[in-house]
Amino acid sequence: MNENIQKIREQFPFIVQHPQSIYFDNAATTQKPIEVLQSIQNYYKNINANIHRGVHKWSILATEAYEAARKTVAQFINAQDPTEIIFTSGTTHSVNLLADCLFNTYFQSGDEIVLSIAEHHSNILPWQNRANKFGVHLKYATLNHLYQVDVNHLKSLVTEKTKLIAITYVSNTLGTINEVKEIIQFAHQHNIPVLVDAAQSIAHLKTDVQQLNTDFLVFSGHKMYAPTGVGVLYAQKKYHSYLYPLSSGGGAIIDVDLHKTEFADVPLRLEAGTPNIEAVIGLADAIHFINKNGGIHQFYLLEEHLKNYLYQRLFELQDQLDIYTTLQSPSVSVISFNVKNQHPFDVGTLLNNYGIAVRTGHHCTQPLMKHLKIQGTVRVSLAAYNTIEEIDRFIQALHKTIKMLL
Amino acid sequence: MSQNKILKIEKELLDEFELFGDDWEAKYNYIIELGKTLPAMPNQYKTDDYLIKGCQSRVWLKADKENNLLHFMADSDALIPKGIIALLLKLVNHQSADEILNYDFGIINKIGLQQHLSPTRANGLVSMINSIKQYAKAQ
């Protein structure tokens, strides 16, 4: 086994404790390193108190750890200022929160939002639900021959009425990397802000919001080795005056009268209610874990090696498989396929019996499934703790599975 | 007394599964083959009206009541769910509503397949059983 992978593998108790199981569902959620597990326990043993309001030492400790986490996340994505980091419960919440604000302060009837057909439902429904009420129109860019968002088609959809482009960095179903930088440059030439859905890129591609020059970016902690229940909405400072949500509550205010409220600044006015404090701190410790092991690019390199091998092995079977990417497509360590004429559910069920966890179904991308004219796919998604040996075992199991279904 | 009819079929099925022991591949092969024996369901019935909600694959189930007996037809676009519904129909097809409603559908646990059915599948199974019971309760 690759030494570097072995070193990472050892840090994941779940992986160590289940050597016979193969976990290939990392795009859904990653396993957690010991550092993050200890962080959660340490928080409840030594810190636990509510943040931002107490004068006692525990509340101060908890607040310090929570705000330190904000700085750690800001550094991780190279935000200019920690106030640009808004903690949420996850990507879905982040998009909804942003949509809630922008429909409150920014969009007008007749405006248009440009998305792609490959978006996760979490980057469609928050816009669709509100757009229908507010008279805002959604437009969808299609895919090119590499299964990426077709940038030329996207550009052709933009008009004077376009007020936002919301696009995924990496397709959660296909694993393909989209040309977000080019899209952002084009959008800014037309004074259109861009939201990048980084849920599937955050654990694989180094994220630098200043270099990308994105206006908004969202991701979840649990897909990058952190606990579930924490996510981030990054919002460039120049947009903070638009960030007034319709839903609000405790912690978000400076002064409340019975009929009027003076709100706090961003990020606090967007973090109403008691947040998931231990998950926020756990996210910072997941970032420490990533940095300690060489940074995201080191994870990318390990995964790239695994991905190339996985792609090669699957493309060897292309007579028996429908594969929804190409060897030329820029991608992360995710791939979707079907066994020809077989339902992904059957394939996933049998693979599960061989001890291999893969995802089957529409992956919350039904518009993409309709575009591809399929019910669903089998999705394999790797992390840096997976191995070449596991891929070999998976291919063996896939052979047996195909045989059983024929 | 009439309850014995379903239990008798269950006993026969359990005897067959006993031969497979812990060999899950053999069990699944049996299930898949069983699905292939299901009489064809006319396409006109493969509509949302007969679709069972809660399965990752599509499963259609239709029943007609005649002389207080329930006659089922079913299909699925996936092989394993089709085999599972075929297994259930072996027990309940052409039985009376009372017999069906008195049966506990314990067979999946008893053949030791429950542990091999993923949660979504298990939910699909519950939906299939509920759908059979609803047909039995209707009218």
PDB file of N, CA, C and O in Angstrom, chain B residues 55-125:
ATOM      1  N   CYS B  55     -39.800   3.100  -2.882  1.00  0.00           N
ATOM      2  CA  CYS B  55     -38.760   2.205  -3.386  1.00  0.00           C
ATOM      3  C   CYS B  55     -37.821   3.021  -4.272  1.00  0.00           C
ATOM      4  O   CYS B  55     -38.275   3.903  -4.990  1.00  0.00           O
ATOM      5  N   GLN B  56     -36.518   2.697  -4.234  1.00  0.00           N
ATOM      6  CA  GLN B  56     -35.569   3.399  -5.106  1.00  0.00           C
ATOM      7  C   GLN B  56     -35.799   2.994  -6.565  1.00  0.00           C
ATOM      8  O   GLN B  56     -35.590   3.767  -7.482  1.00  0.00           O
ATOM      9  N   SER B  57     -36.229   1.743  -6.756  1.00  0.00           N
ATOM     10  CA  SER B  57     -36.604   1.303  -8.094  1.00  0.00           C
ATOM     11  C   SER B  57     -38.124   1.439  -8.199  1.00  0.00           C
ATOM     12  O   SER B  57     -38.799   1.679  -7.212  1.00  0.00           O
ATOM     13  N   ARG B  58     -38.633   1.254  -9.407  1.00  0.00           N
ATOM     14  CA  ARG B  58     -40.085   1.352  -9.571  1.00  0.00           C
ATOM     15  C   ARG B  58     -40.725  -0.027  -9.421  1.00  0.00           C
ATOM     16  O   ARG B  58     -40.280  -0.983 -10.066  1.00  0.00           O
ATOM     17  N   VAL B  59     -41.709  -0.105  -8.563  1.00  0.00           N
ATOM     18  CA  VAL B  59     -42.446  -1.356  -8.369  1.00  0.00           C
ATOM     19  C   VAL B  59     -43.931  -1.039  -8.551  1.00  0.00           C
ATOM     20  O   VAL B  59     -44.446  -0.109  -7.934  1.00  0.00           O
ATOM     21  N   TRP B  60     -44.581  -1.798  -9.436  1.00  0.00           N
ATOM     22  CA  TRP B  60     -46.023  -1.619  -9.649  1.00  0.00           C
ATOM     23  C   TRP B  60     -46.762  -2.834  -9.097  1.00  0.00           C
ATOM     24  O   TRP B  60     -46.312  -3.983  -9.259  1.00  0.00           O
ATOM     25  N   LEU B  61     -47.881  -2.576  -8.463  1.00  0.00           N
ATOM     26  CA  LEU B  61     -48.679  -3.667  -7.898  1.00  0.00           C
ATOM     27  C   LEU B  61     -50.157  -3.361  -8.112  1.00  0.00           C
ATOM     28  O   LEU B  61     -50.621  -2.257  -7.842  1.00  0.00           O
ATOM     29  N   LYS B  62     -50.861  -4.370  -8.621  1.00  0.00           N
ATOM     30  CA  LYS B  62     -52.295  -4.194  -8.857  1.00  0.00           C
ATOM     31  C   LYS B  62     -53.000  -5.431  -8.321  1.00  0.00           C
ATOM     32  O   LYS B  62     -52.449  -6.542  -8.400  1.00  0.00           O
ATOM     33  N   ALA B  63     -54.182  -5.234  -7.762  1.00  0.00           N
ATOM     34  CA  ALA B  63     -54.932  -6.398  -7.261  1.00  0.00           C
ATOM     35  C   ALA B  63     -56.402  -6.306  -7.677  1.00  0.00           C
ATOM     36  O   ALA B  63     -56.966  -5.217  -7.760  1.00  0.00           O
ATOM     37  N   ASP B  64     -56.996  -7.446  -7.954  1.00  0.00           N
ATOM     38  CA  ASP B  64     -58.436  -7.529  -8.211  1.00  0.00           C
ATOM     39  C   ASP B  64     -59.029  -8.510  -7.215  1.00  0.00           C
ATOM     40  O   ASP B  64     -58.434  -9.544  -6.915  1.00  0.00           O
ATOM     41  N   LYS B  65     -60.214  -8.138  -6.730  1.00  0.00           N
ATOM     42  CA  LYS B  65     -60.877  -9.015  -5.778  1.00  0.00           C
ATOM     43  C   LYS B  65     -61.991  -9.766  -6.496  1.00  0.00           C
ATOM     44  O   LYS B  65     -62.795  -9.159  -7.219  1.00  0.00           O
ATOM     45  N   GLU B  66     -61.990 -11.068  -6.308  1.00  0.00           N
ATOM     46  CA  GLU B  66     -63.003 -11.893  -6.961  1.00  0.00           C
ATOM     47  C   GLU B  66     -63.401 -12.990  -5.975  1.00  0.00           C
ATOM     48  O   GLU B  66     -62.533 -13.712  -5.464  1.00  0.00           O
ATOM     49  N   ASN B  67     -64.683 -13.090  -5.709  1.00  0.00           N
ATOM     50  CA  ASN B  67     -65.155 -14.085  -4.725  1.00  0.00           C
ATOM     51  C   ASN B  67     -64.344 -14.010  -3.426  1.00  0.00           C
ATOM     52  O   ASN B  67     -63.929 -15.027  -2.869  1.00  0.00           O
ATOM     53  N   ASN B  68     -64.084 -12.759  -3.001  1.00  0.00           N
ATOM     54  CA  ASN B  68     -63.336 -12.506  -1.771  1.00  0.00           C
ATOM     55  C   ASN B  68     -61.875 -12.965  -1.814  1.00  0.00           C
ATOM     56  O   ASN B  68     -61.194 -12.984  -0.801  1.00  0.00           O
ATOM     57  N   LEU B  69     -61.407 -13.344  -3.000  1.00  0.00           N
ATOM     58  CA  LEU B  69     -59.974 -13.679  -3.130  1.00  0.00           C
ATOM     59  C   LEU B  69     -59.263 -12.553  -3.857  1.00  0.00           C
ATOM     60  O   LEU B  69     -59.838 -11.932  -4.757  1.00  0.00           O
ATOM     61  N   LEU B  70     -58.000 -12.308  -3.480  1.00  0.00           N
ATOM     62  CA  LEU B  70     -57.232 -11.238  -4.109  1.00  0.00           C
ATOM     63  C   LEU B  70     -56.278 -11.808  -5.147  1.00  0.00           C
ATOM     64  O   LEU B  70     -55.487 -12.709  -4.838  1.00  0.00           O
ATOM     65  N   HIS B  71     -56.400 -11.273  -6.348  1.00  0.00           N
ATOM     66  CA  HIS B  71     -55.512 -11.709  -7.435  1.00  0.00           C
ATOM     67  C   HIS B  71     -54.580 -10.549  -7.799  1.00  0.00           C
ATOM     68  O   HIS B  71     -55.048  -9.489  -8.207  1.00  0.00           O
ATOM     69  N   PHE B  72     -53.286 -10.784  -7.611  1.00  0.00           N
ATOM     70  CA  PHE B  72     -52.294  -9.706  -7.791  1.00  0.00           C
ATOM     71  C   PHE B  72     -51.557  -9.837  -9.112  1.00  0.00           C
ATOM     72  O   PHE B  72     -51.377 -10.943  -9.633  1.00  0.00           O
ATOM     73  N   MET B  73     -51.112  -8.697  -9.617  1.00  0.00           N
ATOM     74  CA  MET B  73     -50.066  -8.683 -10.651  1.00  0.00           C
ATOM     75  C   MET B  73     -49.076  -7.600 -10.271  1.00  0.00           C
ATOM     76  O   MET B  73     -49.422  -6.600  -9.648  1.00  0.00           O
ATOM     77  N   ALA B  74     -47.800  -7.839 -10.628  1.00  0.00           N
ATOM     78  CA  ALA B  74     -46.752  -6.899 -10.207  1.00  0.00           C
ATOM     79  C   ALA B  74     -45.598  -6.919 -11.189  1.00  0.00           C
ATOM     80  O   ALA B  74     -45.434  -7.864 -11.966  1.00  0.00           O
ATOM     81  N   ASP B  75     -44.817  -5.856 -11.147  1.00  0.00           N
ATOM     82  CA  ASP B  75     -43.593  -5.800 -11.941  1.00  0.00           C
ATOM     83  C   ASP B  75     -42.668  -4.760 -11.318  1.00  0.00           C
ATOM     84  O   ASP B  75     -43.088  -3.952 -10.485  1.00  0.00           O
ATOM     85  N   SER B  76     -41.407  -4.803 -11.715  1.00  0.00           N
ATOM     86  CA  SER B  76     -40.436  -3.793 -11.282  1.00  0.00           C
ATOM     87  C   SER B  76     -39.419  -3.609 -12.383  1.00  0.00           C
ATOM     88  O   SER B  76     -39.199  -4.516 -13.185  1.00  0.00           O
ATOM     89  N   ASP B  77     -38.791  -2.418 -12.411  1.00  0.00           N
ATOM     90  CA  ASP B  77     -37.735  -2.195 -13.398  1.00  0.00           C
ATOM     91  C   ASP B  77     -36.377  -2.669 -12.883  1.00  0.00           C
ATOM     92  O   ASP B  77     -35.369  -2.551 -13.564  1.00  0.00           O
ATOM     93  N   ALA B  78     -36.338  -3.209 -11.664  1.00  0.00           N
ATOM     94  CA  ALA B  78     -35.097  -3.772 -11.126  1.00  0.00           C
ATOM     95  C   ALA B  78     -35.326  -5.228 -10.740  1.00  0.00           C
ATOM     96  O   ALA B  78     -36.447  -5.610 -10.386  1.00  0.00           O
ATOM     97  N   LEU B  79     -34.292  -6.037 -10.827  1.00  0.00           N
ATOM     98  CA  LEU B  79     -34.467  -7.487 -10.661  1.00  0.00           C
ATOM     99  C   LEU B  79     -34.722  -7.905  -9.219  1.00  0.00           C
ATOM    100  O   LEU B  79     -35.560  -8.772  -8.961  1.00  0.00           O
ATOM    101  N   ILE B  80     -33.978  -7.313  -8.280  1.00  0.00           N
ATOM    102  CA  ILE B  80     -34.122  -7.763  -6.885  1.00  0.00           C
ATOM    103  C   ILE B  80     -35.499  -7.395  -6.321  1.00  0.00           C
ATOM    104  O   ILE B  80     -36.191  -8.256  -5.759  1.00  0.00           O
ATOM    105  N   PRO B  81     -35.944  -6.143  -6.481  1.00  0.00           N
ATOM    106  CA  PRO B  81     -37.299  -5.825  -6.018  1.00  0.00           C
ATOM    107  C   PRO B  81     -38.369  -6.690  -6.697  1.00  0.00           C
ATOM    108  O   PRO B  81     -39.358  -7.072  -6.070  1.00  0.00           O
ATOM    109  N   LYS B  82     -38.149  -7.003  -7.963  1.00  0.00           N
ATOM    110  CA  LYS B  82     -39.101  -7.853  -8.671  1.00  0.00           C
ATOM    111  C   LYS B  82     -39.139  -9.243  -8.035  1.00  0.00           C
ATOM    112  O   LYS B  82     -40.205  -9.846  -7.857  1.00  0.00           O
ATOM    113  N   GLY B  83     -37.964  -9.735  -7.655  1.00  0.00           N
ATOM    114  CA  GLY B  83     -37.894 -11.027  -6.975  1.00  0.00           C
ATOM    115  C   GLY B  83     -38.555 -10.993  -5.609  1.00  0.00           C
ATOM    116  O   GLY B  83     -39.245 -11.941  -5.219  1.00  0.00           O
ATOM    117  N   ILE B  84     -38.363  -9.895  -4.897  1.00  0.00           N
ATOM    118  CA  ILE B  84     -38.958  -9.769  -3.557  1.00  0.00           C
ATOM    119  C   ILE B  84     -40.489  -9.740  -3.659  1.00  0.00           C
ATOM    120  O   ILE B  84     -41.192 -10.420  -2.909  1.00  0.00           O
ATOM    121  N   ILE B  85     -40.997  -8.950  -4.607  1.00  0.00           N
ATOM    122  CA  ILE B  85     -42.462  -8.874  -4.737  1.00  0.00           C
ATOM    123  C   ILE B  85     -43.006 -10.231  -5.216  1.00  0.00           C
ATOM    124  O   ILE B  85     -44.076 -10.669  -4.780  1.00  0.00           O
ATOM    125  N   ALA B  86     -42.223 -10.932  -6.054  1.00  0.00           N
ATOM    126  CA  ALA B  86     -42.646 -12.265  -6.500  1.00  0.00           C
ATOM    127  C   ALA B  86     -42.719 -13.220  -5.318  1.00  0.00           C
ATOM    128  O   ALA B  86     -43.641 -14.042  -5.214  1.00  0.00           O
ATOM    129  N   LEU B  87     -41.751 -13.095  -4.417  1.00  0.00           N
ATOM    130  CA  LEU B  87     -41.736 -13.937  -3.207  1.00  0.00           C
ATOM    131  C   LEU B  87     -42.984 -13.658  -2.353  1.00  0.00           C
ATOM    132  O   LEU B  87     -43.657 -14.582  -1.890  1.00  0.00           O
ATOM    133  N   LEU B  88     -43.284 -12.359  -2.190  1.00  0.00           N
ATOM    134  CA  LEU B  88     -44.452 -11.998  -1.379  1.00  0.00           C
ATOM    135  C   LEU B  88     -45.742 -12.493  -2.047  1.00  0.00           C
ATOM    136  O   LEU B  88     -46.666 -12.961  -1.369  1.00  0.00           O
ATOM    137  N   LEU B  89     -45.792 -12.393  -3.378  1.00  0.00           N
ATOM    138  CA  LEU B  89     -47.010 -12.822  -4.079  1.00  0.00           C
ATOM    139  C   LEU B  89     -47.196 -14.335  -4.007  1.00  0.00           C
ATOM    140  O   LEU B  89     -48.316 -14.827  -4.013  1.00  0.00           O
ATOM    141  N   LYS B  90     -46.083 -15.075  -3.932  1.00  0.00           N
ATOM    142  CA  LYS B  90     -46.202 -16.526  -3.747  1.00  0.00           C
ATOM    143  C   LYS B  90     -47.045 -16.825  -2.512  1.00  0.00           C
ATOM    144  O   LYS B  90     -47.812 -17.787  -2.471  1.00  0.00           O
ATOM    145  N   LEU B  91     -46.906 -15.963  -1.491  1.00  0.00           N
ATOM    146  CA  LEU B  91     -47.632 -16.162  -0.233  1.00  0.00           C
ATOM    147  C   LEU B  91     -49.072 -15.677  -0.318  1.00  0.00           C
ATOM    148  O   LEU B  91     -49.986 -16.331   0.177  1.00  0.00           O
ATOM    149  N   VAL B  92     -49.273 -14.499  -0.911  1.00  0.00           N
ATOM    150  CA  VAL B  92     -50.590 -13.852  -0.769  1.00  0.00           C
ATOM    151  C   VAL B  92     -51.484 -13.952  -2.008  1.00  0.00           C
ATOM    152  O   VAL B  92     -52.682 -13.654  -1.912  1.00  0.00           O
ATOM    153  N   ASN B  93     -50.902 -14.357  -3.142  1.00  0.00           N
ATOM    154  CA  ASN B  93     -51.734 -14.348  -4.347  1.00  0.00           C
ATOM    155  C   ASN B  93     -52.843 -15.397  -4.262  1.00  0.00           C
ATOM    156  O   ASN B  93     -52.613 -16.529  -3.823  1.00  0.00           O
ATOM    157  N   HIS B  94     -54.034 -14.989  -4.661  1.00  0.00           N
ATOM    158  CA  HIS B  94     -55.234 -15.845  -4.680  1.00  0.00           C
ATOM    159  C   HIS B  94     -55.685 -16.241  -3.275  1.00  0.00           C
ATOM    160  O   HIS B  94     -56.407 -17.222  -3.105  1.00  0.00           O
ATOM    161  N   GLN B  95     -55.235 -15.517  -2.262  1.00  0.00           N
ATOM    162  CA  GLN B  95     -55.702 -15.779  -0.892  1.00  0.00           C
ATOM    163  C   GLN B  95     -56.810 -14.778  -0.537  1.00  0.00           C
ATOM    164  O   GLN B  95     -56.973 -13.760  -1.214  1.00  0.00           O
ATOM    165  N   SER B  96     -57.501 -15.049   0.562  1.00  0.00           N
ATOM    166  CA  SER B  96     -58.577 -14.141   0.957  1.00  0.00           C
ATOM    167  C   SER B  96     -58.008 -12.946   1.713  1.00  0.00           C
ATOM    168  O   SER B  96     -56.902 -13.013   2.266  1.00  0.00           O
ATOM    169  N   ALA B  97     -58.795 -11.890   1.737  1.00  0.00           N
ATOM    170  CA  ALA B  97     -58.361 -10.670   2.430  1.00  0.00           C
ATOM    171  C   ALA B  97     -58.058 -10.963   3.894  1.00  0.00           C
ATOM    172  O   ALA B  97     -57.064 -10.480   4.444  1.00  0.00           O
ATOM    173  N   ASP B  98     -58.900 -11.761   4.538  1.00  0.00           N
ATOM    174  CA  ASP B  98     -58.690 -12.063   5.960  1.00  0.00           C
ATOM    175  C   ASP B  98     -57.367 -12.776   6.193  1.00  0.00           C
ATOM    176  O   ASP B  98     -56.621 -12.453   7.121  1.00  0.00           O
ATOM    177  N   GLU B  99     -57.095 -13.755   5.341  1.00  0.00           N
ATOM    178  CA  GLU B  99     -55.837 -14.492   5.492  1.00  0.00           C
ATOM    179  C   GLU B  99     -54.640 -13.560   5.360  1.00  0.00           C
ATOM    180  O   GLU B  99     -53.692 -13.629   6.137  1.00  0.00           O
ATOM    181  N   ILE B 100     -54.728 -12.683   4.353  1.00  0.00           N
ATOM    182  CA  ILE B 100     -53.603 -11.766   4.108  1.00  0.00           C
ATOM    183  C   ILE B 100     -53.429 -10.831   5.295  1.00  0.00           C
ATOM    184  O   ILE B 100     -52.312 -10.611   5.766  1.00  0.00           O
ATOM    185  N   LEU B 101     -54.538 -10.300   5.801  1.00  0.00           N
ATOM    186  CA  LEU B 101     -54.436  -9.342   6.906  1.00  0.00           C
ATOM    187  C   LEU B 101     -53.979 -10.007   8.206  1.00  0.00           C
ATOM    188  O   LEU B 101     -53.434  -9.347   9.082  1.00  0.00           O
ATOM    189  N   ASN B 102     -54.203 -11.314   8.321  1.00  0.00           N
ATOM    190  CA  ASN B 102     -53.753 -12.018   9.536  1.00  0.00           C
ATOM    191  C   ASN B 102     -52.291 -12.444   9.463  1.00  0.00           C
ATOM    192  O   ASN B 102     -51.713 -12.848  10.463  1.00  0.00           O
ATOM    193  N   TYR B 103     -51.707 -12.355   8.274  1.00  0.00           N
ATOM    194  CA  TYR B 103     -50.331 -12.825   8.103  1.00  0.00           C
ATOM    195  C   TYR B 103     -49.354 -11.721   8.531  1.00  0.00           C
ATOM    196  O   TYR B 103     -49.582 -10.536   8.262  1.00  0.00           O
ATOM    197  N   ASP B 104     -48.248 -12.114   9.183  1.00  0.00           N
ATOM    198  CA  ASP B 104     -47.327 -11.101   9.736  1.00  0.00           C
ATOM    199  C   ASP B 104     -46.156 -10.742   8.799  1.00  0.00           C
ATOM    200  O   ASP B 104     -45.316  -9.915   9.156  1.00  0.00           O
ATOM    201  N   PHE B 105     -46.071 -11.349   7.638  1.00  0.00           N
ATOM    202  CA  PHE B 105     -45.005 -11.065   6.672  1.00  0.00           C
ATOM    203  C   PHE B 105     -43.602 -11.216   7.279  1.00  0.00           C
ATOM    204  O   PHE B 105     -42.696 -10.449   6.978  1.00  0.00           O
ATOM    205  N   GLY B 106     -43.481 -12.203   8.133  1.00  0.00           N
ATOM    206  CA  GLY B 106     -42.192 -12.415   8.797  1.00  0.00           C
ATOM    207  C   GLY B 106     -41.166 -13.130   7.933  1.00  0.00           C
ATOM    208  O   GLY B 106     -40.030 -13.344   8.347  1.00  0.00           O
ATOM    209  N   ILE B 107     -41.553 -13.476   6.725  1.00  0.00           N
ATOM    210  CA  ILE B 107     -40.698 -14.352   5.918  1.00  0.00           C
ATOM    211  C   ILE B 107     -39.320 -13.740   5.622  1.00  0.00           C
ATOM    212  O   ILE B 107     -38.303 -14.444   5.647  1.00  0.00           O
ATOM    213  N   ILE B 108     -39.277 -12.432   5.368  1.00  0.00           N
ATOM    214  CA  ILE B 108     -37.992 -11.816   4.997  1.00  0.00           C
ATOM    215  C   ILE B 108     -36.978 -11.973   6.136  1.00  0.00           C
ATOM    216  O   ILE B 108     -35.811 -12.305   5.905  1.00  0.00           O
ATOM    217  N   ASN B 109     -37.445 -11.754   7.366  1.00  0.00           N
ATOM    218  CA  ASN B 109     -36.564 -11.985   8.517  1.00  0.00           C
ATOM    219  C   ASN B 109     -36.174 -13.449   8.617  1.00  0.00           C
ATOM    220  O   ASN B 109     -35.021 -13.781   8.876  1.00  0.00           O
ATOM    221  N   LYS B 110     -37.165 -14.318   8.416  1.00  0.00           N
ATOM    222  CA  LYS B 110     -36.926 -15.748   8.631  1.00  0.00           C
ATOM    223  C   LYS B 110     -35.953 -16.326   7.605  1.00  0.00           C
ATOM    224  O   LYS B 110     -35.211 -17.256   7.925  1.00  0.00           O
ATOM    225  N   ILE B 111     -35.955 -15.810   6.385  1.00  0.00           N
ATOM    226  CA  ILE B 111     -35.006 -16.352   5.407  1.00  0.00           C
ATOM    227  C   ILE B 111     -33.638 -15.679   5.525  1.00  0.00           C
ATOM    228  O   ILE B 111     -32.727 -15.972   4.768  1.00  0.00           O
ATOM    229  N   GLY B 112     -33.517 -14.788   6.516  1.00  0.00           N
ATOM    230  CA  GLY B 112     -32.212 -14.196   6.808  1.00  0.00           C
ATOM    231  C   GLY B 112     -31.765 -13.222   5.733  1.00  0.00           C
ATOM    232  O   GLY B 112     -30.576 -13.064   5.478  1.00  0.00           O
ATOM    233  N   LEU B 113     -32.717 -12.566   5.082  1.00  0.00           N
ATOM    234  CA  LEU B 113     -32.345 -11.644   4.021  1.00  0.00           C
ATOM    235  C   LEU B 113     -32.370 -10.198   4.510  1.00  0.00           C
ATOM    236  O   LEU B 113     -31.766  -9.331   3.910  1.00  0.00           O
ATOM    237  N   GLN B 114     -33.055  -9.984   5.624  1.00  0.00           N
ATOM    238  CA  GLN B 114     -33.220  -8.633   6.143  1.00  0.00           C
ATOM    239  C   GLN B 114     -31.871  -7.921   6.297  1.00  0.00           C
ATOM    240  O   GLN B 114     -31.709  -6.792   5.897  1.00  0.00           O
ATOM    241  N   GLN B 115     -30.879  -8.669   6.825  1.00  0.00           N
ATOM    242  CA  GLN B 115     -29.570  -8.054   7.073  1.00  0.00           C
ATOM    243  C   GLN B 115     -28.876  -7.680   5.767  1.00  0.00           C
ATOM    244  O   GLN B 115     -27.959  -6.877   5.757  1.00  0.00           O
ATOM    245  N   HIS B 116     -29.296  -8.290   4.661  1.00  0.00           N
ATOM    246  CA  HIS B 116     -28.657  -7.989   3.387  1.00  0.00           C
ATOM    247  C   HIS B 116     -29.414  -6.951   2.586  1.00  0.00           C
ATOM    248  O   HIS B 116     -29.013  -6.583   1.504  1.00  0.00           O
ATOM    249  N   LEU B 117     -30.528  -6.520   3.122  1.00  0.00           N
ATOM    250  CA  LEU B 117     -31.306  -5.516   2.401  1.00  0.00           C
ATOM    251  C   LEU B 117     -30.936  -4.142   2.933  1.00  0.00           C
ATOM    252  O   LEU B 117     -30.968  -3.906   4.116  1.00  0.00           O
ATOM    253  N   SER B 118     -30.544  -3.255   2.051  1.00  0.00           N
ATOM    254  CA  SER B 118     -30.131  -1.929   2.485  1.00  0.00           C
ATOM    255  C   SER B 118     -31.350  -1.183   3.030  1.00  0.00           C
ATOM    256  O   SER B 118     -32.476  -1.561   2.761  1.00  0.00           O
ATOM    257  N   PRO B 119     -31.109  -0.113   3.802  1.00  0.00           N
ATOM    258  CA  PRO B 119     -32.235   0.610   4.410  1.00  0.00           C
ATOM    259  C   PRO B 119     -33.280   1.060   3.388  1.00  0.00           C
ATOM    260  O   PRO B 119     -34.477   0.948   3.640  1.00  0.00           O
ATOM    261  N   THR B 120     -32.828   1.553   2.235  1.00  0.00           N
ATOM    262  CA  THR B 120     -33.812   2.006   1.252  1.00  0.00           C
ATOM    263  C   THR B 120     -34.634   0.828   0.756  1.00  0.00           C
ATOM    264  O   THR B 120     -35.814   0.933   0.517  1.00  0.00           O
ATOM    265  N   ARG B 121     -33.935  -0.307   0.622  1.00  0.00           N
ATOM    266  CA  ARG B 121     -34.619  -1.519   0.203  1.00  0.00           C
ATOM    267  C   ARG B 121     -35.617  -1.964   1.276  1.00  0.00           C
ATOM    268  O   ARG B 121     -36.737  -2.344   0.988  1.00  0.00           O
ATOM    269  N   ALA B 122     -35.140  -1.903   2.541  1.00  0.00           N
ATOM    270  CA  ALA B 122     -36.027  -2.302   3.630  1.00  0.00           C
ATOM    271  C   ALA B 122     -37.267  -1.434   3.620  1.00  0.00           C
ATOM    272  O   ALA B 122     -38.374  -1.917   3.816  1.00  0.00           O
ATOM    273  N   ASN B 123     -37.094  -0.150   3.368  1.00  0.00           N
ATOM    274  CA  ASN B 123     -38.252   0.741   3.280  1.00  0.00           C
ATOM    275  C   ASN B 123     -39.151   0.321   2.126  1.00  0.00           C
ATOM    276  O   ASN B 123     -40.361   0.355   2.221  1.00  0.00           O
ATOM    277  N   GLY B 124     -38.528  -0.034   1.007  1.00  0.00           N
ATOM    278  CA  GLY B 124     -39.300  -0.481  -0.134  1.00  0.00           C
ATOM    279  C   GLY B 124     -40.114  -1.714   0.209  1.00  0.00           C
ATOM    280  O   GLY B 124     -41.271  -1.843  -0.184  1.00  0.00           O
ATOM    281  N   LEU B 125     -39.504  -2.594   0.994  1.00  0.00           N
ATOM    282  CA  LEU B 125     -40.190  -3.810   1.416  1.00  0.00           C
ATOM    283  C   LEU B 125     -41.409  -3.472   2.266  1.00  0.00           C
ATOM    284  O   LEU B 125     -42.497  -4.021   2.072  1.00  0.00           O
TER     285      LEU B 125
END
